[in-house]
PDB file of C-alpha atoms in Angstrom:
ATOM      1  CA  MET A1277       0.028  -0.007   0.000  1.00  0.00           C
ATOM      2  CA  SER A1278       1.151   3.511  -0.709  1.00  0.00           C
ATOM      3  CA  GLN A1279       2.160   5.820   2.142  1.00  0.00           C
ATOM      4  CA  PRO A1280      -0.606   8.279   3.183  1.00  0.00           C
ATOM      5  CA  LEU A1281       2.054  11.076   3.343  1.00  0.00           C
ATOM      6  CA  THR A1282       5.176  11.280   1.255  1.00  0.00           C
ATOM      7  CA  LEU A1283       8.274  13.433   1.239  1.00  0.00           C
ATOM      8  CA  ASP A1284      10.167  14.084  -2.015  1.00  0.00           C
ATOM      9  CA  VAL A1285      13.382  16.178  -2.092  1.00  0.00           C
ATOM     10  CA  LYS A1286      14.684  17.599  -5.382  1.00  0.00           C
ATOM     11  CA  GLY A1287      17.573  19.969  -5.123  1.00  0.00           C
ATOM     12  CA  HIS A1288      16.737  22.581  -2.537  1.00  0.00           C
ATOM     13  CA  VAL A1289      12.987  21.964  -2.582  1.00  0.00           C
ATOM     14  CA  ALA A1290      11.156  19.375  -0.495  1.00  0.00           C
ATOM     15  CA  THR A1291       7.536  18.486  -1.332  1.00  0.00           C
ATOM     16  CA  ILE A1292       5.338  16.963   1.342  1.00  0.00           C
ATOM     17  CA  THR A1293       2.190  15.373  -0.222  1.00  0.00           C
ATOM     18  CA  TYR A1294      -0.895  14.132   1.558  1.00  0.00           C
ATOM     19  CA  ASN A1295      -1.702  10.935  -0.230  1.00  0.00           C
ATOM     20  CA  ARG A1296      -5.008   9.537   1.031  1.00  0.00           C
ATOM     21  CA  PRO A1297      -7.258  10.719  -1.798  1.00  0.00           C
ATOM     22  CA  GLU A1298     -10.052   8.236  -1.130  1.00  0.00           C
ATOM     23  CA  LYS A1299     -10.648  10.015   2.202  1.00  0.00           C
ATOM     24  CA  LEU A1300      -9.900  13.547   0.858  1.00  0.00           C
ATOM     25  CA  ASN A1301      -6.527  13.371   2.579  1.00  0.00           C
ATOM     26  CA  ALA A1302      -8.150  13.478   6.025  1.00  0.00           C
ATOM     27  CA  MET A1303      -5.468  13.341   8.672  1.00  0.00           C
ATOM     28  CA  THR A1304      -4.859  10.346  10.884  1.00  0.00           C
ATOM     29  CA  PRO A1305      -2.399   9.859  13.834  1.00  0.00           C
ATOM     30  CA  GLU A1306      -0.188   7.887  11.450  1.00  0.00           C
ATOM     31  CA  MET A1307      -0.103  10.805   9.047  1.00  0.00           C
ATOM     32  CA  ALA A1308       0.698  13.242  11.873  1.00  0.00           C
ATOM     33  CA  ASP A1309       3.664  10.988  12.825  1.00  0.00           C
ATOM     34  CA  LEU A1310       4.829  10.946   9.195  1.00  0.00           C
ATOM     35  CA  LEU A1311       4.465  14.714   8.984  1.00  0.00           C
ATOM     36  CA  LYS A1312       6.528  15.104  12.169  1.00  0.00           C
ATOM     37  CA  ALA A1313       9.260  12.947  10.693  1.00  0.00           C
ATOM     38  CA  ALA A1314       9.170  14.833   7.391  1.00  0.00           C
ATOM     39  CA  VAL A1315       9.426  18.269   9.136  1.00  0.00           C
ATOM     40  CA  ALA A1316      12.274  17.011  11.332  1.00  0.00           C
ATOM     41  CA  ARG A1317      14.199  15.813   8.255  1.00  0.00           C
ATOM     42  CA  CYS A1318      13.653  19.134   6.407  1.00  0.00           C
ATOM     43  CA  ASN A1319      14.763  21.096   9.471  1.00  0.00           C
ATOM     44  CA  ALA A1320      17.923  19.011   9.803  1.00  0.00           C
ATOM     45  CA  ASP A1321      18.902  19.052   6.145  1.00  0.00           C
ATOM     46  CA  ASP A1322      20.745  22.248   5.116  1.00  0.00           C
ATOM     47  CA  ALA A1323      20.237  21.277   1.458  1.00  0.00           C
ATOM     48  CA  VAL A1324      16.474  21.826   1.916  1.00  0.00           C
ATOM     49  CA  ARG A1325      15.671  25.538   1.637  1.00  0.00           C
ATOM     50  CA  VAL A1326      11.932  25.509   0.856  1.00  0.00           C
ATOM     51  CA  VAL A1327       9.072  23.111   1.588  1.00  0.00           C
ATOM     52  CA  ILE A1328       5.924  22.748  -0.536  1.00  0.00           C
ATOM     53  CA  LEU A1329       2.796  21.191   0.988  1.00  0.00           C
ATOM     54  CA  THR A1330       0.093  19.757  -1.253  1.00  0.00           C
ATOM     55  CA  GLY A1331      -2.374  16.915  -1.686  1.00  0.00           C
ATOM     56  CA  THR A1332      -3.483  14.304  -4.191  1.00  0.00           C
ATOM     57  CA  GLY A1333      -6.887  13.974  -5.740  1.00  0.00           C
ATOM     58  CA  LYS A1334      -9.776  16.345  -5.069  1.00  0.00           C
ATOM     59  CA  ALA A1335      -8.486  17.687  -1.757  1.00  0.00           C
ATOM     60  CA  PHE A1336      -5.528  19.435  -0.219  1.00  0.00           C
ATOM     61  CA  CYS A1337      -6.743  18.113   3.115  1.00  0.00           C
ATOM     62  CA  ALA A1338     -10.214  17.794   4.595  1.00  0.00           C
ATOM     63  CA  GLY A1339      -8.900  18.050   8.174  1.00  0.00           C
ATOM     64  CA  SER A1340      -8.990  15.317  10.799  1.00  0.00           C
ATOM     65  CA  ASP A1341     -10.545  11.932   9.982  1.00  0.00           C
ATOM     66  CA  ILE A1342     -13.687  12.422  12.010  1.00  0.00           C
ATOM     67  CA  ALA A1343     -14.266   8.664  12.389  1.00  0.00           C
ATOM     68  CA  LEU A1344     -11.018   8.409  14.321  1.00  0.00           C
ATOM     69  CA  LEU A1345     -11.970  11.109  16.791  1.00  0.00           C
ATOM     70  CA  GLU A1346     -14.004   8.510  18.635  1.00  0.00           C
ATOM     71  CA  THR A1347     -10.814   6.645  19.500  1.00  0.00           C
ATOM     72  CA  TYR A1348      -9.773   9.179  22.131  1.00  0.00           C
ATOM     73  CA  ALA A1349     -10.707   7.809  25.536  1.00  0.00           C
ATOM     74  CA  THR A1350     -11.136  11.148  27.291  1.00  0.00           C
ATOM     75  CA  PRO A1351     -11.284  14.872  26.425  1.00  0.00           C
ATOM     76  CA  TRP A1352      -7.875  15.222  28.005  1.00  0.00           C
ATOM     77  CA  GLU A1353      -6.377  12.634  25.709  1.00  0.00           C
ATOM     78  CA  PHE A1354      -7.908  14.480  22.827  1.00  0.00           C
ATOM     79  CA  ARG A1355      -6.499  17.782  24.119  1.00  0.00           C
ATOM     80  CA  ASN A1356      -2.987  16.294  24.228  1.00  0.00           C
ATOM     81  CA  ARG A1357      -2.998  14.529  20.886  1.00  0.00           C
ATOM     82  CA  THR A1358      -0.194  15.142  18.373  1.00  0.00           C
ATOM     83  CA  GLU A1359      -1.469  18.318  16.702  1.00  0.00           C
ATOM     84  CA  TYR A1360      -0.421  18.433  13.081  1.00  0.00           C
ATOM     85  CA  CYS A1361      -0.621  22.230  12.803  1.00  0.00           C
ATOM     86  CA  ASP A1362       1.841  22.589  15.655  1.00  0.00           C
ATOM     87  CA  ILE A1363       4.185  20.257  13.715  1.00  0.00           C
ATOM     88  CA  LEU A1364       4.025  22.509  10.695  1.00  0.00           C
ATOM     89  CA  ARG A1365       4.589  25.632  12.775  1.00  0.00           C
ATOM     90  CA  ALA A1366       7.816  24.043  13.981  1.00  0.00           C
ATOM     91  CA  LEU A1367       9.131  24.002  10.402  1.00  0.00           C
ATOM     92  CA  LEU A1368      12.139  26.398  10.171  1.00  0.00           C
ATOM     93  CA  LYS A1369      12.296  26.567   6.397  1.00  0.00           C
ATOM     94  CA  PRO A1370      10.060  28.796   4.260  1.00  0.00           C
ATOM     95  CA  SER A1371       6.895  26.937   3.255  1.00  0.00           C
ATOM     96  CA  ILE A1372       4.359  27.092   0.439  1.00  0.00           C
ATOM     97  CA  ALA A1373       0.890  25.585   0.614  1.00  0.00           C
ATOM     98  CA  ALA A1374      -0.163  24.528  -2.908  1.00  0.00           C
ATOM     99  CA  ILE A1375      -3.914  24.109  -2.381  1.00  0.00           C
ATOM    100  CA  ASN A1376      -5.028  21.737  -5.076  1.00  0.00           C
ATOM    101  CA  GLY A1377      -8.596  21.208  -3.880  1.00  0.00           C
ATOM    102  CA  TYR A1378     -10.686  21.192  -0.664  1.00  0.00           C
ATOM    103  CA  ALA A1379      -8.898  22.779   2.312  1.00  0.00           C
ATOM    104  CA  PHE A1380     -11.396  22.283   5.151  1.00  0.00           C
ATOM    105  CA  GLY A1381     -11.005  22.425   8.890  1.00  0.00           C
ATOM    106  CA  GLY A1382      -7.514  21.295   9.920  1.00  0.00           C
ATOM    107  CA  GLY A1383      -6.578  21.304   6.207  1.00  0.00           C
ATOM    108  CA  LEU A1384      -7.190  25.007   6.078  1.00  0.00           C
ATOM    109  CA  GLU A1385      -5.367  25.440   9.359  1.00  0.00           C
ATOM    110  CA  MET A1386      -2.348  23.612   7.898  1.00  0.00           C
ATOM    111  CA  ALA A1387      -2.426  25.829   4.790  1.00  0.00           C
ATOM    112  CA  MET A1388      -2.525  28.861   7.000  1.00  0.00           C
ATOM    113  CA  SER A1389       0.411  27.490   9.015  1.00  0.00           C
ATOM    114  CA  CYS A1390       2.492  27.802   5.841  1.00  0.00           C
ATOM    115  CA  ASP A1391       4.154  31.092   4.911  1.00  0.00           C
ATOM    116  CA  ILE A1392       2.743  31.409   1.373  1.00  0.00           C
ATOM    117  CA  ARG A1393      -0.542  30.092  -0.007  1.00  0.00           C
ATOM    118  CA  ILE A1394      -1.402  29.577  -3.634  1.00  0.00           C
ATOM    119  CA  ALA A1395      -4.448  27.718  -4.907  1.00  0.00           C
ATOM    120  CA  ALA A1396      -5.959  26.085  -7.904  1.00  0.00           C
ATOM    121  CA  GLU A1397      -8.893  28.112  -9.271  1.00  0.00           C
ATOM    122  CA  THR A1398     -11.208  25.221  -8.463  1.00  0.00           C
ATOM    123  CA  ALA A1399     -10.141  24.961  -4.776  1.00  0.00           C
ATOM    124  CA  LYS A1400     -12.527  25.708  -1.872  1.00  0.00           C
ATOM    125  CA  LEU A1401     -11.510  26.707   1.645  1.00  0.00           C
ATOM    126  CA  GLY A1402     -13.683  26.418   4.749  1.00  0.00           C
ATOM    127  CA  ALA A1403     -14.002  26.156   8.504  1.00  0.00           C
ATOM    128  CA  PRO A1404     -16.883  23.663   8.796  1.00  0.00           C
ATOM    129  CA  GLU A1405     -16.360  22.543  12.371  1.00  0.00           C
ATOM    130  CA  ILE A1406     -19.347  24.436  13.709  1.00  0.00           C
ATOM    131  CA  LYS A1407     -21.559  22.263  11.596  1.00  0.00           C
ATOM    132  CA  LEU A1408     -20.427  19.292  13.713  1.00  0.00           C
ATOM    133  CA  GLY A1409     -20.698  21.014  17.057  1.00  0.00           C
ATOM    134  CA  TRP A1410     -17.240  22.347  17.709  1.00  0.00           C
ATOM    135  CA  ILE A1411     -14.699  24.911  16.433  1.00  0.00           C
ATOM    136  CA  GLY A1412     -11.204  24.570  15.047  1.00  0.00           C
ATOM    137  CA  GLY A1413      -8.365  23.999  17.439  1.00  0.00           C
ATOM    138  CA  GLY A1414      -5.257  24.318  15.303  1.00  0.00           C
ATOM    139  CA  GLY A1415      -5.150  28.075  15.048  1.00  0.00           C
ATOM    140  CA  MET A1416      -8.247  28.610  12.910  1.00  0.00           C
ATOM    141  CA  THR A1417      -9.571  31.854  14.420  1.00  0.00           C
ATOM    142  CA  VAL A1418      -6.252  33.620  14.983  1.00  0.00           C
ATOM    143  CA  HIS A1419      -4.935  32.762  11.488  1.00  0.00           C
ATOM    144  CA  LEU A1420      -8.165  33.743   9.778  1.00  0.00           C
ATOM    145  CA  ALA A1421      -8.466  36.988  11.721  1.00  0.00           C
ATOM    146  CA  GLN A1422      -4.874  37.941  10.812  1.00  0.00           C
ATOM    147  CA  SER A1423      -5.349  36.971   7.169  1.00  0.00           C
ATOM    148  CA  ILE A1424      -8.809  38.222   6.278  1.00  0.00           C
ATOM    149  CA  GLY A1425      -9.954  40.475   9.154  1.00  0.00           C
ATOM    150  CA  PRO A1426     -12.357  39.758  12.001  1.00  0.00           C
ATOM    151  CA  SER A1427     -15.636  40.150  10.075  1.00  0.00           C
ATOM    152  CA  ASN A1428     -14.653  37.752   7.256  1.00  0.00           C
ATOM    153  CA  ALA A1429     -13.165  35.372   9.824  1.00  0.00           C
ATOM    154  CA  ALA A1430     -16.457  35.392  11.764  1.00  0.00           C
ATOM    155  CA  LEU A1431     -18.409  34.732   8.561  1.00  0.00           C
ATOM    156  CA  MET A1432     -16.344  31.653   7.864  1.00  0.00           C
ATOM    157  CA  VAL A1433     -16.121  30.330  11.428  1.00  0.00           C
ATOM    158  CA  MET A1434     -19.702  31.038  12.425  1.00  0.00           C
ATOM    159  CA  THR A1435     -21.406  29.742   9.269  1.00  0.00           C
ATOM    160  CA  GLY A1436     -19.053  26.988   8.387  1.00  0.00           C
ATOM    161  CA  GLU A1437     -19.671  27.684   4.728  1.00  0.00           C
ATOM    162  CA  PRO A1438     -16.715  27.406   2.313  1.00  0.00           C
ATOM    163  CA  VAL A1439     -15.415  30.144   0.108  1.00  0.00           C
ATOM    164  CA  THR A1440     -14.144  29.859  -3.441  1.00  0.00           C
ATOM    165  CA  ALA A1441     -10.470  30.293  -4.298  1.00  0.00           C
ATOM    166  CA  ALA A1442     -11.323  33.601  -5.981  1.00  0.00           C
ATOM    167  CA  GLN A1443     -12.977  34.917  -2.827  1.00  0.00           C
ATOM    168  CA  ALA A1444     -10.031  33.667  -0.720  1.00  0.00           C
ATOM    169  CA  GLN A1445      -7.669  35.604  -2.973  1.00  0.00           C
ATOM    170  CA  ALA A1446      -9.813  38.751  -2.809  1.00  0.00           C
ATOM    171  CA  TRP A1447      -9.670  38.590   1.007  1.00  0.00           C
ATOM    172  CA  GLY A1448      -5.920  37.937   1.031  1.00  0.00           C
ATOM    173  CA  LEU A1449      -6.095  34.368   2.243  1.00  0.00           C
ATOM    174  CA  VAL A1450      -4.195  33.124  -0.763  1.00  0.00           C
ATOM    175  CA  SER A1451      -1.619  35.046  -2.852  1.00  0.00           C
ATOM    176  CA  ASP A1452      -2.091  33.531  -6.284  1.00  0.00           C
ATOM    177  CA  LEU A1453      -4.491  31.434  -8.314  1.00  0.00           C
ATOM    178  CA  THR A1454      -3.578  29.049 -11.162  1.00  0.00           C
ATOM    179  CA  ALA A1455      -5.283  26.494 -13.382  1.00  0.00           C
ATOM    180  CA  PRO A1456      -5.322  23.179 -11.560  1.00  0.00           C
ATOM    181  CA  ASP A1457      -2.753  21.614 -13.862  1.00  0.00           C
ATOM    182  CA  ALA A1458      -0.421  24.598 -13.439  1.00  0.00           C
ATOM    183  CA  LEU A1459      -0.462  24.676  -9.625  1.00  0.00           C
ATOM    184  CA  MET A1460       2.647  22.608  -8.913  1.00  0.00           C
ATOM    185  CA  ALA A1461       4.656  24.400 -11.592  1.00  0.00           C
ATOM    186  CA  ARG A1462       3.767  27.715 -10.030  1.00  0.00           C
ATOM    187  CA  ALA A1463       4.615  26.403  -6.551  1.00  0.00           C
ATOM    188  CA  ASN A1464       7.998  25.188  -7.738  1.00  0.00           C
ATOM    189  CA  GLU A1465       8.603  28.491  -9.520  1.00  0.00           C
ATOM    190  CA  ILE A1466       8.107  30.382  -6.226  1.00  0.00           C
ATOM    191  CA  ALA A1467      10.143  27.795  -4.341  1.00  0.00           C
ATOM    192  CA  GLY A1468      12.955  28.152  -6.814  1.00  0.00           C
ATOM    193  CA  GLN A1469      13.029  31.875  -6.388  1.00  0.00           C
ATOM    194  CA  ILE A1470      13.228  31.520  -2.561  1.00  0.00           C
ATOM    195  CA  ALA A1471      15.811  28.725  -2.796  1.00  0.00           C
ATOM    196  CA  ALA A1472      18.057  31.012  -4.843  1.00  0.00           C
ATOM    197  CA  ARG A1473      18.165  33.600  -1.998  1.00  0.00           C
ATOM    198  CA  ALA A1474      20.423  33.483   1.020  1.00  0.00           C
ATOM    199  CA  PRO A1475      18.975  30.589   3.082  1.00  0.00           C
ATOM    200  CA  ILE A1476      19.915  32.026   6.487  1.00  0.00           C
ATOM    201  CA  ALA A1477      18.220  35.296   5.519  1.00  0.00           C
ATOM    202  CA  ALA A1478      15.146  33.359   4.272  1.00  0.00           C
ATOM    203  CA  GLU A1479      14.803  31.458   7.515  1.00  0.00           C
ATOM    204  CA  THR A1480      15.385  34.642   9.472  1.00  0.00           C
ATOM    205  CA  ALA A1481      12.660  36.423   7.477  1.00  0.00           C
ATOM    206  CA  LYS A1482      10.285  33.584   8.387  1.00  0.00           C
ATOM    207  CA  ALA A1483      11.130  33.912  12.095  1.00  0.00           C
ATOM    208  CA  ASN A1484      10.803  37.734  11.896  1.00  0.00           C
ATOM    209  CA  LEU A1485       7.365  37.580  10.239  1.00  0.00           C
ATOM    210  CA  LYS A1486       6.140  35.189  12.889  1.00  0.00           C
ATOM    211  CA  ALA A1487       7.410  37.432  15.689  1.00  0.00           C
ATOM    212  CA  ALA A1488       5.927  40.584  14.091  1.00  0.00           C
ATOM    213  CA  TYR A1489       2.410  39.344  14.856  1.00  0.00           C
ATOM    214  CA  ASN A1490       3.245  38.998  18.533  1.00  0.00           C
ATOM    215  CA  MET A1491       5.155  42.149  19.404  1.00  0.00           C
ATOM    216  CA  PRO A1492       4.428  45.836  19.874  1.00  0.00           C
ATOM    217  CA  LEU A1493       5.874  48.016  17.125  1.00  0.00           C
ATOM    218  CA  GLU A1494       9.007  49.264  18.840  1.00  0.00           C
ATOM    219  CA  GLN A1495       9.928  45.796  20.094  1.00  0.00           C
ATOM    220  CA  ALA A1496       9.230  44.289  16.637  1.00  0.00           C
ATOM    221  CA  VAL A1497      11.533  46.840  14.936  1.00  0.00           C
ATOM    222  CA  ALA A1498      14.284  46.232  17.501  1.00  0.00           C
ATOM    223  CA  TYR A1499      14.019  42.458  17.009  1.00  0.00           C
ATOM    224  CA  GLU A1500      14.087  42.895  13.207  1.00  0.00           C
ATOM    225  CA  ARG A1501      17.241  44.989  13.529  1.00  0.00           C
ATOM    226  CA  ASP A1502      18.873  42.292  15.691  1.00  0.00           C
ATOM    227  CA  LEU A1503      18.026  39.628  13.097  1.00  0.00           C
ATOM    228  CA  GLN A1504      19.323  41.885  10.344  1.00  0.00           C
ATOM    229  CA  THR A1505      22.594  42.153  12.252  1.00  0.00           C
ATOM    230  CA  ILE A1506      22.850  38.341  12.539  1.00  0.00           C
ATOM    231  CA  CYS A1507      22.301  38.036   8.751  1.00  0.00           C
ATOM    232  CA  PHE A1508      24.857  40.741   8.084  1.00  0.00           C
ATOM    233  CA  ALA A1509      27.477  38.795   9.943  1.00  0.00           C
ATOM    234  CA  THR A1510      27.220  35.699   7.696  1.00  0.00           C
ATOM    235  CA  SER A1511      29.463  34.764   4.800  1.00  0.00           C
ATOM    236  CA  ASP A1512      26.391  34.688   2.619  1.00  0.00           C
ATOM    237  CA  ALA A1513      26.016  38.451   3.242  1.00  0.00           C
ATOM    238  CA  ASP A1514      29.653  38.883   2.213  1.00  0.00           C
ATOM    239  CA  GLU A1515      28.914  36.898  -0.976  1.00  0.00           C
ATOM    240  CA  GLY A1516      25.850  39.004  -1.668  1.00  0.00           C
ATOM    241  CA  ARG A1517      27.832  42.267  -1.444  1.00  0.00           C
ATOM    242  CA  ALA A1518      30.640  40.793  -3.553  1.00  0.00           C
ATOM    243  CA  ALA A1519      28.239  39.612  -6.236  1.00  0.00           C
ATOM    244  CA  PHE A1520      26.553  43.008  -6.335  1.00  0.00           C
ATOM    245  CA  ALA A1521      29.894  44.765  -6.754  1.00  0.00           C
ATOM    246  CA  GLU A1522      31.012  42.287  -9.431  1.00  0.00           C
ATOM    247  CA  LYS A1523      27.669  42.410 -11.261  1.00  0.00           C
ATOM    248  CA  ARG A1524      27.064  38.621 -11.037  1.00  0.00           C
ATOM    249  CA  SER A1525      24.571  36.268  -9.488  1.00  0.00           C
ATOM    250  CA  PRO A1526      25.462  35.321  -5.894  1.00  0.00           C
ATOM    251  CA  ASN A1527      26.213  31.745  -4.850  1.00  0.00           C
ATOM    252  CA  PHE A1528      24.596  31.354  -1.416  1.00  0.00           C
ATOM    253  CA  GLU A1529      25.708  28.337   0.574  1.00  0.00           C
ATOM    254  CA  LYS A1530      24.299  28.923   4.073  1.00  0.00           C
ATOM    255  CA  ARG A1531      27.693  29.994   5.352  1.00  0.00           C
ATOM    256  CA  ARG A1532      27.961  31.451   8.810  1.00  0.00           C
ATOM    257  CA  ARG A1533      31.651  32.595   8.925  1.00  0.00           C
TER     258      ARG A1533
END
C-alpha cells in the first residue's frame, strides 16, 4: 500500500504530499507522525531551503478523519494529541501551501500554517467545524483574523460555509491562483526563487514575520534589527555584497563565517 504522506526532495525543494485521496486526505495519527518525521528531516537538512505542502486527488486536506476522533478515551487525551498544525509551525524553512482542492478544517489550518498560500482556481476553503458542534483548534480563528480580518473570519467560522479560491484571494487568504494543472509548476517556480536567495536570511525572514504578529511596534523593529545584524554577519552576506559589486549572481551556501 502507498504511504498516506510522502516526502520528496529535489535539489533545494522538499515536497510533502498528503496521499489519502479516497478520504480527501483526512489526517490520521499515522499521518501526523509521518508529517513530524518529514518536518524534522527538512529542518535538519541544510540542502532543503523551501518546503511545498500539497495533496493528491480532489483535496488538499479535509482536516482530521472524524471517524477516528472517537478513539480518544477522554477529552484530556484528545487535548494532548499530536497536533499536526503545531508540527508545521515548527518548520524552520520557508513553506508554500499549494492548495489543489478542498482545504477544510484542519486542512485550512495547515495551509494557514504555511508562509505562502497559492491555490488552484477550483479549490474551496472552509472552517466547517461548527456544523459538527465544535470549532477549530489548530489556530483557525487567529490565522483567519490575521489573514482576512475579524468580520470575514467570523463569517467563515460562524457559518461553516466554504469560500471559493477567488474569494479567498480577494480577501488575502491566498496570494495567487492558477489553473489546476499549473499549480505545482507555479509552486515550484516560487520555491525556486526563494531557494536562490540566502537561506539564512530566508529562515530569518520567516522567524521575523512570525514574531511581528506577537510584538508591539518598537519591540518588533528592534527584533528585526537584531536579526538583520545576525544576517549581516554571515558569509552569505559577504557573498551578496561581492556579487553586487562584481555584477554577477550570488552563490549562497548557508555559510555562517
